[in-house]
Coordinates of C-alpha atoms in Angstrom, one line a residue:
Chain A
M11 CA 118.3 86.6 104.4
M12 CA 116.0 85.5 107.1
S13 CA 116.7 86.5 110.6
H14 CA 115.3 84.0 113.2
W15 CA 115.4 86.8 115.8
I16 CA 112.0 88.0 114.4
I17 CA 110.2 85.2 116.2
A18 CA 112.1 85.6 119.4
P19 CA 109.7 88.1 121.0
V20 CA 106.9 85.5 120.6
V21 CA 108.9 82.3 121.5
L22 CA 110.9 83.7 124.5
P23 CA 107.8 84.7 126.6
A24 CA 105.9 81.5 125.5
V25 CA 108.7 79.2 126.6
M26 CA 109.4 81.2 129.8
G27 CA 105.7 81.3 130.8
A28 CA 105.4 77.5 130.5
F29 CA 108.8 77.0 132.2
I30 CA 107.7 79.1 135.1
V31 CA 104.4 77.2 135.5
L32 CA 106.1 73.8 135.3
T33 CA 109.3 74.2 137.3
M34 CA 109.0 77.0 139.8
R35 CA 105.4 77.5 140.8
H36 CA 106.2 77.3 144.5
D37 CA 109.2 79.5 144.5
L38 CA 108.4 83.2 144.1
L39 CA 112.0 84.4 144.2
L40 CA 112.9 82.1 141.3
Q41 CA 109.8 83.3 139.4
R42 CA 110.8 86.9 139.9
V43 CA 114.4 86.4 138.8
F44 CA 113.6 84.4 135.7
S45 CA 110.5 86.4 134.7
I46 CA 112.2 89.8 135.0
A47 CA 115.4 88.4 133.3
A48 CA 113.2 87.2 130.4
T49 CA 111.5 90.6 130.1
G50 CA 114.9 92.2 130.2
A51 CA 116.1 89.9 127.4
L52 CA 113.0 90.7 125.5
A53 CA 113.8 94.4 125.8
V54 CA 117.4 93.8 124.5
I55 CA 116.1 91.7 121.6
S56 CA 113.4 94.3 120.7
L57 CA 116.1 97.0 120.6
A58 CA 118.2 94.9 118.2
L59 CA 115.1 94.3 116.1
L60 CA 114.4 98.1 116.2
W61 CA 117.9 98.7 114.9
A62 CA 117.5 96.0 112.2
A63 CA 114.1 97.4 111.1
S64 CA 115.4 100.9 110.8
V65 CA 118.3 100.0 108.5
N66 CA 116.7 97.2 106.5
P67 CA 113.5 97.1 104.4
P68 CA 110.5 95.2 105.9
E69 CA 111.6 91.6 106.5
V70 CA 109.4 88.5 106.3
Y71 CA 109.6 85.5 108.5
R72 CA 107.9 82.4 107.1
L73 CA 106.6 80.1 109.8
G74 CA 107.1 76.5 108.7
N75 CA 108.9 77.9 105.6
W76 CA 105.7 77.9 103.6
P77 CA 105.7 80.6 101.0
A78 CA 103.4 83.6 101.5
P79 CA 100.5 84.0 100.9
F80 CA 99.8 80.3 101.6
G81 CA 101.7 80.0 104.8
I82 CA 101.4 82.3 107.9
V83 CA 104.2 84.9 108.0
L84 CA 105.5 87.3 110.5
M85 CA 106.7 90.7 109.3
L86 CA 109.2 92.9 110.9
D87 CA 108.9 96.5 109.8
R88 CA 109.5 99.8 111.6
L89 CA 106.0 100.0 113.1
S90 CA 106.1 96.5 114.4
A91 CA 109.6 96.9 115.8
V92 CA 108.8 100.1 117.7
M93 CA 105.6 98.7 119.2
V94 CA 107.5 95.6 120.4
A95 CA 110.2 97.8 121.9
L96 CA 107.6 99.9 123.7
T97 CA 105.9 96.8 125.1
A98 CA 109.1 95.4 126.4
F99 CA 110.2 98.7 128.0
L100 CA 106.9 99.2 129.7
A101 CA 106.6 95.6 130.8
L102 CA 110.1 95.6 132.3
A103 CA 109.4 98.8 134.4
V104 CA 106.0 97.7 135.5
Q105 CA 107.2 94.2 136.4
I106 CA 109.9 95.6 138.7
Y107 CA 107.1 97.7 140.3
S108 CA 104.9 94.6 140.8
A109 CA 107.7 92.6 142.4
S110 CA 108.7 95.5 144.6
T111 CA 105.2 96.2 145.9
G112 CA 104.4 92.6 146.3
W113 CA 101.5 92.5 143.9
D114 CA 102.8 89.2 142.6
T115 CA 102.4 87.6 146.1
R116 CA 98.7 88.3 146.2
G117 CA 97.7 85.5 143.9
R118 CA 99.2 82.7 142.0
H119 CA 100.9 82.5 138.6
F120 CA 101.3 86.3 138.2
H121 CA 104.6 86.0 136.3
A122 CA 103.5 83.1 134.1
L123 CA 100.4 85.0 133.0
W124 CA 102.6 88.1 132.5
Q125 CA 104.9 86.3 130.1
F126 CA 101.9 84.9 128.1
Q127 CA 100.5 88.4 128.0
L128 CA 103.7 89.6 126.5
M129 CA 103.7 86.8 124.0
G130 CA 100.2 87.7 122.8
V131 CA 101.0 91.4 122.5
C132 CA 104.3 91.0 120.7
G133 CA 102.7 88.4 118.4
A134 CA 99.9 90.7 117.5
F135 CA 102.4 93.4 116.6
L136 CA 104.5 91.1 114.5
T137 CA 102.1 89.0 112.5
A138 CA 101.2 89.7 108.9
D139 CA 98.3 87.3 108.7
A140 CA 94.8 88.4 109.6
F141 CA 93.7 85.1 111.2
N142 CA 97.0 84.8 113.1
L143 CA 96.2 88.3 114.4
F144 CA 93.0 86.9 115.8
V145 CA 94.8 84.0 117.4
F146 CA 97.3 86.4 119.1
F147 CA 94.4 88.6 120.2
E148 CA 93.0 85.6 122.0
V149 CA 96.3 84.8 123.6
L150 CA 96.7 88.2 125.0
L151 CA 93.1 88.3 126.1
I152 CA 93.1 85.0 127.9
A153 CA 96.3 86.1 129.8
S154 CA 94.7 89.4 130.5
Y155 CA 91.6 87.7 132.0
G156 CA 93.9 86.0 134.4
L157 CA 95.8 89.1 135.3
M158 CA 92.7 91.2 135.6
I159 CA 91.2 89.1 138.4
H160 CA 94.7 88.5 140.0
S161 CA 94.2 88.5 143.8
G162 CA 90.4 88.4 143.5
G163 CA 87.9 90.4 145.4
R164 CA 84.2 91.1 144.9
D165 CA 84.3 94.1 142.6
R166 CA 87.3 92.9 140.6
L167 CA 85.6 89.6 139.8
R168 CA 82.4 91.3 138.8
A169 CA 84.3 93.7 136.5
G170 CA 86.3 90.8 135.2
V171 CA 83.1 88.9 134.1
Q172 CA 82.0 92.1 132.2
Y173 CA 85.4 92.4 130.6
V174 CA 85.5 88.8 129.4
A175 CA 81.9 88.9 128.1
Y176 CA 82.6 92.1 126.2
N177 CA 85.8 90.7 124.7
L178 CA 84.1 87.4 123.7
V179 CA 81.6 89.4 121.7
G180 CA 84.6 91.2 120.2
S181 CA 86.2 87.9 119.3
T182 CA 83.0 86.7 117.6
L183 CA 82.8 89.9 115.6
F184 CA 86.5 89.4 114.6
L185 CA 85.6 86.0 113.2
F186 CA 82.6 87.4 111.3
A187 CA 84.8 90.1 109.8
L188 CA 87.6 87.6 108.8
A189 CA 85.1 85.2 107.2
T190 CA 83.5 88.0 105.2
I191 CA 86.8 89.3 104.0
Y192 CA 88.0 85.8 103.2
S193 CA 84.9 85.0 101.2
I194 CA 85.6 88.0 99.0
T195 CA 89.3 87.9 98.7
G196 CA 90.1 84.3 99.2
T197 CA 93.2 85.1 101.3
L198 CA 94.1 86.0 104.9
N199 CA 97.6 87.4 104.3
M200 CA 97.3 91.1 104.9
A201 CA 99.6 92.1 102.1
D202 CA 97.7 89.8 99.7
I203 CA 94.4 91.2 100.9
A204 CA 95.7 94.7 100.1
G205 CA 96.4 93.6 96.5
K206 CA 93.1 91.8 96.1
V207 CA 91.0 94.6 97.6
A208 CA 92.6 97.2 95.3
A209 CA 91.6 95.2 92.2
L210 CA 88.1 94.2 93.4
P211 CA 85.3 94.4 90.8
E212 CA 82.5 96.8 91.6
Q213 CA 79.9 94.2 92.5
D214 CA 82.0 93.1 95.5
W215 CA 82.5 96.5 97.0
A216 CA 79.4 96.3 99.3
M217 CA 80.6 93.0 100.9
I218 CA 84.2 94.2 101.4
R219 CA 82.8 97.3 103.1
V220 CA 80.8 95.2 105.5
G221 CA 83.9 93.2 106.3
A222 CA 86.0 96.4 106.7
I223 CA 83.5 97.9 109.1
L224 CA 83.3 94.7 111.2
L225 CA 87.0 94.6 111.4
I226 CA 87.2 98.3 112.4
L227 CA 84.6 97.6 115.1
V228 CA 86.7 94.9 116.6
F229 CA 89.7 97.2 116.7
A230 CA 87.5 100.0 118.2
I231 CA 86.6 97.6 121.0
K232 CA 90.3 97.0 121.7
G233 CA 91.1 100.7 121.4
A234 CA 88.1 101.8 123.5
L235 CA 86.7 104.0 120.8
V236 CA 83.2 105.4 121.5
P237 CA 80.7 103.6 121.4
M238 CA 82.8 100.6 122.2
Q239 CA 84.5 102.0 125.3
F240 CA 82.1 100.7 128.0
W241 CA 84.4 97.9 129.1
L242 CA 87.4 100.1 129.8
P243 CA 86.6 102.2 132.9
A244 CA 85.4 99.4 135.2
T245 CA 88.2 97.0 134.0
Y246 CA 91.1 99.4 134.4
A247 CA 89.8 100.9 137.7
N248 CA 89.3 97.5 139.3
A249 CA 92.4 95.7 137.8
P250 CA 95.5 95.5 140.0
G251 CA 97.6 98.7 139.6
P252 CA 100.5 97.1 137.7
V253 CA 98.2 95.1 135.5
A254 CA 96.3 98.3 134.6
A255 CA 99.6 99.9 133.7
L256 CA 100.5 97.0 131.4
F257 CA 97.0 97.2 129.9
A258 CA 97.9 100.7 128.8
V259 CA 99.7 99.0 125.9
M260 CA 96.7 96.7 125.1
T261 CA 94.5 99.6 123.9
K262 CA 97.5 100.5 121.7
V263 CA 97.1 97.1 120.1
G264 CA 93.8 98.3 118.8
A265 CA 95.4 101.5 117.6
Y266 CA 98.2 99.6 115.9
A267 CA 95.8 97.3 114.1
M268 CA 93.7 100.3 113.0
I269 CA 96.9 101.9 111.5
R270 CA 97.9 98.7 109.8
T271 CA 94.5 98.0 108.3
G272 CA 93.9 101.6 107.3
T273 CA 97.2 102.1 105.6
L274 CA 97.8 98.6 104.2
M275 CA 94.5 96.8 103.5
F276 CA 91.9 99.6 103.1
P277 CA 93.9 102.8 102.4
P278 CA 91.8 105.8 101.4
A279 CA 93.0 105.6 97.8
T280 CA 91.4 102.2 97.3
P281 CA 88.1 102.7 95.4
A282 CA 86.3 99.8 97.1
T283 CA 86.4 101.3 100.5
G284 CA 87.4 104.9 99.9
T285 CA 87.5 107.4 102.8
F286 CA 84.4 106.3 104.6
L287 CA 86.5 104.4 107.3
S288 CA 88.5 107.5 108.1
D289 CA 85.3 109.6 108.3
L290 CA 83.7 107.2 110.7
I291 CA 86.9 106.9 112.9
L292 CA 87.2 110.7 113.1
I293 CA 83.6 111.2 114.5
A294 CA 84.1 108.3 116.9
A295 CA 87.5 109.7 118.0
L296 CA 86.1 113.2 118.7
L297 CA 83.3 111.6 120.8
T298 CA 85.8 109.4 122.6
L299 CA 87.8 112.5 123.5
A300 CA 84.7 114.3 124.8
V301 CA 83.6 111.2 126.8
G302 CA 87.1 110.8 128.3
A303 CA 87.4 114.4 129.3
I304 CA 84.0 114.6 130.9
G305 CA 84.7 111.3 132.7
V306 CA 87.9 112.8 134.1
L307 CA 85.9 115.7 135.4
G308 CA 83.1 113.6 136.8
A309 CA 85.1 110.6 138.2
R310 CA 84.6 110.1 142.0
S311 CA 87.6 107.9 142.4
L312 CA 91.2 108.1 141.3
G313 CA 91.1 104.7 139.5
W314 CA 88.2 105.8 137.4
L315 CA 89.7 109.2 136.7
V316 CA 92.9 107.6 135.3
A317 CA 90.8 105.2 133.3
F318 CA 88.9 108.0 131.7
A319 CA 92.1 109.9 131.1
A320 CA 93.3 106.9 129.2
I321 CA 90.1 106.9 127.1
A322 CA 90.7 110.6 126.3
S323 CA 94.3 109.9 125.2
M324 CA 93.0 107.1 122.9
G325 CA 90.6 109.7 121.5
T326 CA 93.4 112.1 120.7
L327 CA 95.4 109.2 119.1
F328 CA 92.5 108.1 116.9
V329 CA 91.9 111.7 115.7
A330 CA 95.4 111.6 114.4
I331 CA 95.0 108.1 113.0
S332 CA 91.8 109.0 111.2
Q333 CA 93.6 111.5 109.0
F334 CA 95.6 108.8 107.2
T335 CA 98.2 111.2 105.9
P336 CA 101.9 110.6 106.5
E337 CA 102.3 113.7 108.8
A338 CA 99.3 112.7 110.9
T339 CA 100.4 109.1 111.2
A340 CA 103.9 110.1 112.3
A341 CA 102.3 112.3 115.0
A342 CA 100.0 109.5 116.0
L343 CA 103.0 107.1 116.4
Y344 CA 104.8 109.6 118.6
Y345 CA 101.7 110.1 120.6
T346 CA 101.3 106.4 121.0
L347 CA 104.7 106.1 122.7
H348 CA 103.9 109.1 124.9
S349 CA 100.3 108.1 125.9
T350 CA 101.3 104.5 126.8
L351 CA 104.0 105.7 129.2
A352 CA 101.8 108.5 130.6
A353 CA 98.8 106.3 131.3
A354 CA 101.1 103.7 132.9
I355 CA 102.7 106.3 135.2
L356 CA 99.2 107.5 136.4
F357 CA 98.0 103.9 137.0
L358 CA 101.1 103.2 139.1
V359 CA 100.7 106.4 141.0
A360 CA 97.1 105.6 141.7
D361 CA 98.3 102.2 143.0
L362 CA 100.9 103.9 145.2
V363 CA 98.2 106.1 146.7
A364 CA 95.8 103.1 147.1
D365 CA 98.5 101.3 149.1
R366 CA 98.7 104.2 151.6
R367 CA 95.2 105.7 151.7
A368 CA 92.0 104.1 153.1
H369 CA 90.3 104.4 149.8
L370 CA 90.7 106.2 146.4
R371 CA 87.5 108.2 146.6
L372 CA 87.9 111.9 145.7
T373 CA 84.7 113.0 147.4
E374 CA 86.3 113.6 150.8
A375 CA 89.8 114.7 152.0
L376 CA 91.6 112.3 154.2
P377 CA 94.7 112.8 156.3
P378 CA 97.9 113.0 154.3
I379 CA 99.5 109.7 153.2
A380 CA 103.1 108.6 153.9
R381 CA 105.6 110.1 151.4
S382 CA 102.9 112.4 150.3
G383 CA 105.3 114.9 148.8
L384 CA 107.1 112.4 146.6
I385 CA 103.9 110.8 145.4
A386 CA 102.3 114.2 144.7
A387 CA 105.3 115.1 142.6
L388 CA 105.0 111.8 140.6
F389 CA 101.2 112.4 140.2
F390 CA 102.0 116.0 139.0
A391 CA 104.5 114.7 136.4
G392 CA 102.0 112.1 135.2
A393 CA 99.1 114.6 135.1
I394 CA 101.2 117.1 133.1
A395 CA 102.1 114.4 130.6
M396 CA 98.6 113.1 130.3
A397 CA 96.9 116.6 129.9
G398 CA 99.5 117.6 127.3
M399 CA 101.1 120.6 129.1
P400 CA 104.7 121.7 128.5
P401 CA 107.4 120.7 129.2
L402 CA 106.7 116.9 128.8
S403 CA 106.2 115.0 125.5
G404 CA 102.4 115.2 125.7
F405 CA 102.6 118.8 124.7
L406 CA 104.8 118.1 121.7
G407 CA 102.6 115.1 120.7
K408 CA 99.4 117.2 120.9
L409 CA 101.1 120.1 119.1
M410 CA 102.1 117.8 116.2
I411 CA 98.6 116.2 116.0
L412 CA 97.1 119.7 115.8
D413 CA 99.6 120.7 113.2
A414 CA 98.8 117.6 111.1
T415 CA 95.1 118.1 111.2
R416 CA 95.0 121.4 109.2
G417 CA 92.4 119.8 106.8
D418 CA 88.8 120.5 106.1
S419 CA 87.6 119.8 109.6
M420 CA 90.4 121.7 111.3
A421 CA 88.1 124.1 113.2
L422 CA 86.2 121.1 114.7
I423 CA 89.2 119.0 115.5
W424 CA 91.2 121.9 117.1
S425 CA 88.3 123.1 119.2
V426 CA 87.5 119.6 120.5
I427 CA 91.2 118.8 121.3
L428 CA 91.9 122.1 123.0
A429 CA 88.6 122.2 125.0
T430 CA 89.0 118.6 126.2
S431 CA 92.6 119.3 127.2
L432 CA 91.3 122.2 129.4
I433 CA 88.6 119.9 131.0
T434 CA 91.2 117.2 131.6
I435 CA 93.5 119.7 133.3
V436 CA 90.7 120.9 135.6
G437 CA 89.8 117.3 136.4
L438 CA 93.3 116.2 137.2
S439 CA 94.1 119.3 139.3
R440 CA 90.9 118.8 141.3
A441 CA 92.0 115.2 142.0
G442 CA 95.5 116.3 142.9
S443 CA 94.3 119.0 145.3
V444 CA 91.9 116.7 147.1
L445 CA 94.5 113.9 147.4
F446 CA 97.5 116.0 148.3
W447 CA 96.6 119.5 149.3
K448 CA 93.4 119.4 151.3
A449 CA 94.8 116.5 153.2
H450 CA 97.1 118.9 155.0
A451 CA 94.3 121.1 156.1
S452 CA 93.2 118.8 158.9
T453 CA 96.4 117.2 160.0
P454 CA 99.6 119.0 158.8
E455 CA 101.9 116.1 159.7
E456 CA 102.3 113.2 157.4
P457 CA 102.7 109.7 158.9
A458 CA 106.0 107.9 158.8
E459 CA 106.5 105.4 155.9
T460 CA 105.9 101.8 157.0
K461 CA 106.8 100.2 153.7
D462 CA 110.4 99.8 152.4
E463 CA 110.1 99.5 148.7
P464 CA 112.4 101.9 146.9
L465 CA 112.3 99.9 143.7
S466 CA 108.6 100.7 143.2
F467 CA 109.5 104.4 143.0
A468 CA 112.4 103.7 140.8
A469 CA 110.1 101.9 138.3
V470 CA 107.9 105.0 138.1
F471 CA 110.9 107.2 137.7
L472 CA 112.1 104.9 134.9
L473 CA 108.8 105.5 133.0
I474 CA 109.1 109.2 133.6
A475 CA 112.7 109.0 132.3
G476 CA 111.2 107.5 129.2
L477 CA 108.9 110.5 128.8
V478 CA 111.8 112.9 129.3
A479 CA 113.9 111.1 126.7
L480 CA 110.9 111.3 124.3
T481 CA 110.8 115.0 124.9
V482 CA 114.6 115.7 124.7
F483 CA 115.0 113.5 121.6
A484 CA 111.8 114.6 120.0
G485 CA 113.6 115.7 116.8
P486 CA 115.3 112.4 116.0
V487 CA 112.3 110.3 117.2
M488 CA 110.0 112.4 115.0
G489 CA 112.4 112.0 112.0
W490 CA 112.3 108.2 112.5
M491 CA 108.5 108.2 112.8
E492 CA 108.2 110.3 109.6
A493 CA 110.2 107.6 107.8
T494 CA 108.0 105.0 109.4
A495 CA 104.8 106.8 108.3
A496 CA 106.2 107.2 104.8
N497 CA 106.7 103.4 104.6
L498 CA 103.3 102.8 105.9
H499 CA 101.6 105.0 103.4
D500 CA 103.6 103.5 100.5
P501 CA 103.3 99.8 101.5
S502 CA 105.0 98.5 98.3
S503 CA 108.0 97.3 100.1
Y504 CA 105.8 95.6 102.7
I505 CA 103.7 93.9 100.0
G506 CA 106.8 93.1 98.0
A507 CA 108.4 91.2 100.9
N508 CA 105.3 89.0 101.0
A509 CA 105.4 88.2 97.3
L510 CA 105.3 84.6 96.3
V511 CA 108.9 83.4 96.0
E512 CA 110.4 80.0 95.7
V513 CA 111.3 78.7 99.1
G514 CA 114.2 76.6 100.0
K515 CA 117.0 78.5 98.2
Chain B
M6 CA 70.8 74.3 101.1
E7 CA 72.0 77.9 101.0
L8 CA 68.7 79.0 102.4
L9 CA 68.9 76.5 105.2
V10 CA 72.5 77.4 106.2
A11 CA 71.9 81.2 105.9
S12 CA 68.7 81.1 108.0
A13 CA 70.4 78.8 110.6
I14 CA 73.3 81.4 110.9
G15 CA 70.7 84.2 111.1
V16 CA 68.5 82.6 113.8
M17 CA 71.5 81.6 115.9
T18 CA 73.0 85.1 115.7
A19 CA 69.6 86.7 116.6
V20 CA 69.2 84.4 119.6
G21 CA 72.7 85.1 120.7
I22 CA 72.4 88.8 120.5
Y23 CA 69.0 88.7 122.4
L24 CA 70.6 86.6 125.1
I25 CA 73.8 88.6 125.6
L26 CA 71.6 91.7 126.3
R27 CA 70.2 90.0 129.4
Q28 CA 71.2 91.1 132.8
R29 CA 72.3 87.7 134.4
T30 CA 75.4 85.8 133.7
F31 CA 73.9 82.5 132.6
P32 CA 71.8 83.8 129.7
V33 CA 74.8 85.9 128.6
I34 CA 77.1 82.9 128.5
V35 CA 74.5 80.8 126.6
G36 CA 74.2 83.8 124.2
L37 CA 77.9 83.9 123.7
A38 CA 77.9 80.2 123.0
M39 CA 75.1 80.7 120.4
L40 CA 77.1 83.5 118.8
S41 CA 80.2 81.3 118.5
Y42 CA 78.1 78.5 116.9
A43 CA 76.7 80.9 114.4
V44 CA 80.2 82.3 113.5
N45 CA 81.6 78.8 113.1
V46 CA 79.0 77.9 110.5
F47 CA 79.5 81.3 108.9
I48 CA 83.2 80.7 108.5
F49 CA 82.5 77.3 107.0
A50 CA 80.1 78.9 104.5
S51 CA 82.7 81.5 103.6
G52 CA 84.6 78.8 101.7
R53 CA 81.5 78.3 99.6
I54 CA 79.1 75.4 100.2
K55 CA 80.0 72.3 98.2
I56 CA 78.7 68.9 99.1
G57 CA 80.4 65.6 98.6
F58 CA 83.8 66.9 97.6
P59 CA 87.1 66.2 99.3
P60 CA 89.1 69.1 100.7
I61 CA 92.2 68.1 98.6
L62 CA 93.3 68.5 95.0
N63 CA 93.2 65.4 92.9
K64 CA 95.8 65.5 90.1
Y65 CA 94.6 62.2 88.6
A66 CA 91.0 63.2 87.9
E67 CA 89.1 66.3 86.9
T68 CA 87.1 66.5 90.1
S69 CA 86.2 69.6 92.1
Y70 CA 87.3 70.2 95.7
T71 CA 86.1 72.1 98.7
D72 CA 88.1 74.8 100.4
P73 CA 90.3 73.2 103.1
L74 CA 91.4 76.5 104.7
T75 CA 88.0 77.3 106.2
Q76 CA 87.9 73.9 107.8
A77 CA 91.2 74.6 109.5
L78 CA 89.9 78.1 110.5
V79 CA 86.7 76.6 112.0
L80 CA 88.8 74.1 114.0
T81 CA 90.9 76.9 115.5
A82 CA 87.8 79.0 116.2
I83 CA 86.0 76.1 117.9
V84 CA 88.9 75.4 120.2
I85 CA 89.3 79.0 121.2
S86 CA 85.7 79.7 121.8
F87 CA 85.3 76.5 123.8
G88 CA 88.2 77.5 126.0
M89 CA 87.0 81.0 126.4
T90 CA 83.5 79.8 127.4
A91 CA 85.1 77.6 130.1
V92 CA 87.0 80.6 131.4
I93 CA 83.9 82.8 131.6
V94 CA 81.9 80.1 133.3
M95 CA 84.6 79.8 136.0
M96 CA 84.8 83.6 136.4
A97 CA 81.0 83.9 136.6
L98 CA 80.9 81.2 139.2
G99 CA 83.6 82.9 141.2
S100 CA 81.8 86.2 140.9
F101 CA 78.5 84.6 142.0
L102 CA 80.1 83.0 145.1
E103 CA 81.9 86.3 146.0
T104 CA 79.0 88.7 145.5
G105 CA 76.0 86.4 146.2
D106 CA 74.1 87.3 143.0
D107 CA 74.6 86.7 139.3
R108 CA 73.9 90.2 137.9
I109 CA 76.3 91.1 135.2
D110 CA 76.2 94.9 135.5
M111 CA 78.0 96.8 138.3
T112 CA 75.7 97.9 141.1
D113 CA 75.4 101.6 142.0
K114 CA 77.3 101.1 145.1
T115 CA 80.5 100.0 143.4
D116 CA 80.2 102.3 140.4
G117 CA 82.8 105.0 140.7
E118 CA 82.9 104.6 144.5
D119 CA 85.0 101.7 145.4
A120 CA 88.5 101.0 144.3

C-alpha cells in the first residue's frame, strides 16, 4: 500500500510557486487567493497525513519506484506528520497576516517564495535520505534568502548577507559530514545508515564520530545552538515581521533533524557513538538558554528581544532533546509545537507595534500607539506563553521537560531552566511596561486607528487559539506524543519500512 | 595520488576558512567558493580514489568499477553551490549599493538600535 499523498506537501507548494511566478506575477489579488488557497489545501492534506500516520505504521514512499536503500525515499511517520501539520497551520495564519498588513505588496514574488519555502520545510520533514535532506535544506534556505530581504532596506540587506554567508558555511559543513558518513557506511538512506553504524567494526568508530559531530554542528547552526547562534538575532530582528514568524519553524527543522539523527542514526545505545553526542548537546543547550535569557534582558529593541526569546526557547527544547529518553522526547515534541506558535505570536506582535510606533527601541517611552490596549493584551499573551507561565502551554511544556530531566544532572538543568525563566519574565515585562504602560505617562490619550486590517489581528488570535487548544487538550496531545516518542526510540518499524523489497508487485 | 588529493583538499579548506574570517564581503565570498571546491573534491574522494575505471558494472568481464553515486552527489553539490554563490554575490552587491561600504559585520549604530 503506497499512498501518493505523502509527496503532496512537497509537490503542491512546488507547483504552486512556479505557477504563481509564471502566470500571475502582475496580479497581487490572484497571487493572494491562489497562494492562501494552496496553503489551506496543504493544511488539509497535512491533517489527513497526520491521521494516517497515527493509525498506520511508518510508511515509505519510493521516489521513482527504486527500492530503498538504493533509491531516495520519503517516509511518513508520526514525527514527520506532526511537523508538516505544524508548518502548514503556522504558514496559513502568518500568510493571512501578511496579506492583511500588506507586507506582500512591499516587494515582488512574496507568495512564490513563500510556497518554495513551504516546499523546502515540508520536504526536509518528510525525507528519509540524508543527501536529500541536504537538498531540501538548500531549497528552504534559498527561499528564505529571498524572503529575508523582502522589501529591502539598508540594515535588512546587510543582515541578509550575514545570514547567507553563515548558512553557506553550514551547507559546506553538511556536505563534509555526509561525505564522511558515506565513506564509512557506503549509504545515505537514514535507516540503512542506522543499521550500518550499529554494526561498525571498532577501527571505524573514530571516523563515524567525526561525521556525527559535523552533522550535529550543521543542525546546531539551523537550531541556533550556542556557539552557532550568531546568525539568528540580526536575521530575525531585521527580517519582515511575517517572515520572522515563519522562520520560527525553520529553527525547528534543526531540532527535528537532531531528534531524527539522535534517535535513528546515532542513538545512545550504539557503541560507535555512545552518549557523547547527548553530553555535548546538553552543555550547548544550557549555554543557549543562558545566552537567550541574558539577551532578552539586555535587548534594546523589541525585535532583538523576541529573537533572543526564540533562542532561549530553542535552548529549553534542546535540553529536552539531549536526554534521548522517551519521556524527554515526548516533552520536547510538545514544547516544539508550543514554542513555534509562541515565537510566531511575539514576532507578529512586534510587527504590529512597528507599524504604529516610530521605532522599536525600548530605551525611551513614546506616546501610546493606536489600539494600544488590544496589542498590549496580545503581547501579554505571547509573553506569558514564551516565558512559560501558567495558564498557557509554555508552563505545561516546561513542567514536563523538568519532570523528564530527573537524571544525574537534574540540579544543574533545573536551576538553569528556572533561573532563565525568571530572567526572561523580567526582560519581557520591562519591554511591555516601556511599550504600553509608560507610554500613557506623557499623553494619556491614544491616537485613533488609521489602518483597517481586522484580519491581521484575527491571524494572531488564530495562533493564540492554537496555544489554547494545546493547553486544553494537553492530555490527549501528550499521549499522542508519548506514542510518537516510543516509536522514535524503537525505530525497528521505521527501519523495517525501508528494508529492501522487490518493487513492482 | 592520495597525498596529492588530500593535501589539495586541506589547502583549499585552510584558504577558505582564512578568507571567510575576513571583514569584507569579497574575500568572504571567495572563501566560500574555495570551501565549496574543497568539499566537492572531498565528496569525490569519499567514493575511494580509483583511476581508469568506468562508473558502471560490467557483467561480461571481471573488471573493477568506481563508485557512481559520489559523482552524482558532486554534480548536485556543484550546481547548488554555484547557485548559492550567485545569490550571495547579488545580495552583497545590493548591500554595497545601499550602505556604501562592503563590511560584512553590523555596525554599532545598527546593532540592537534600529528595527
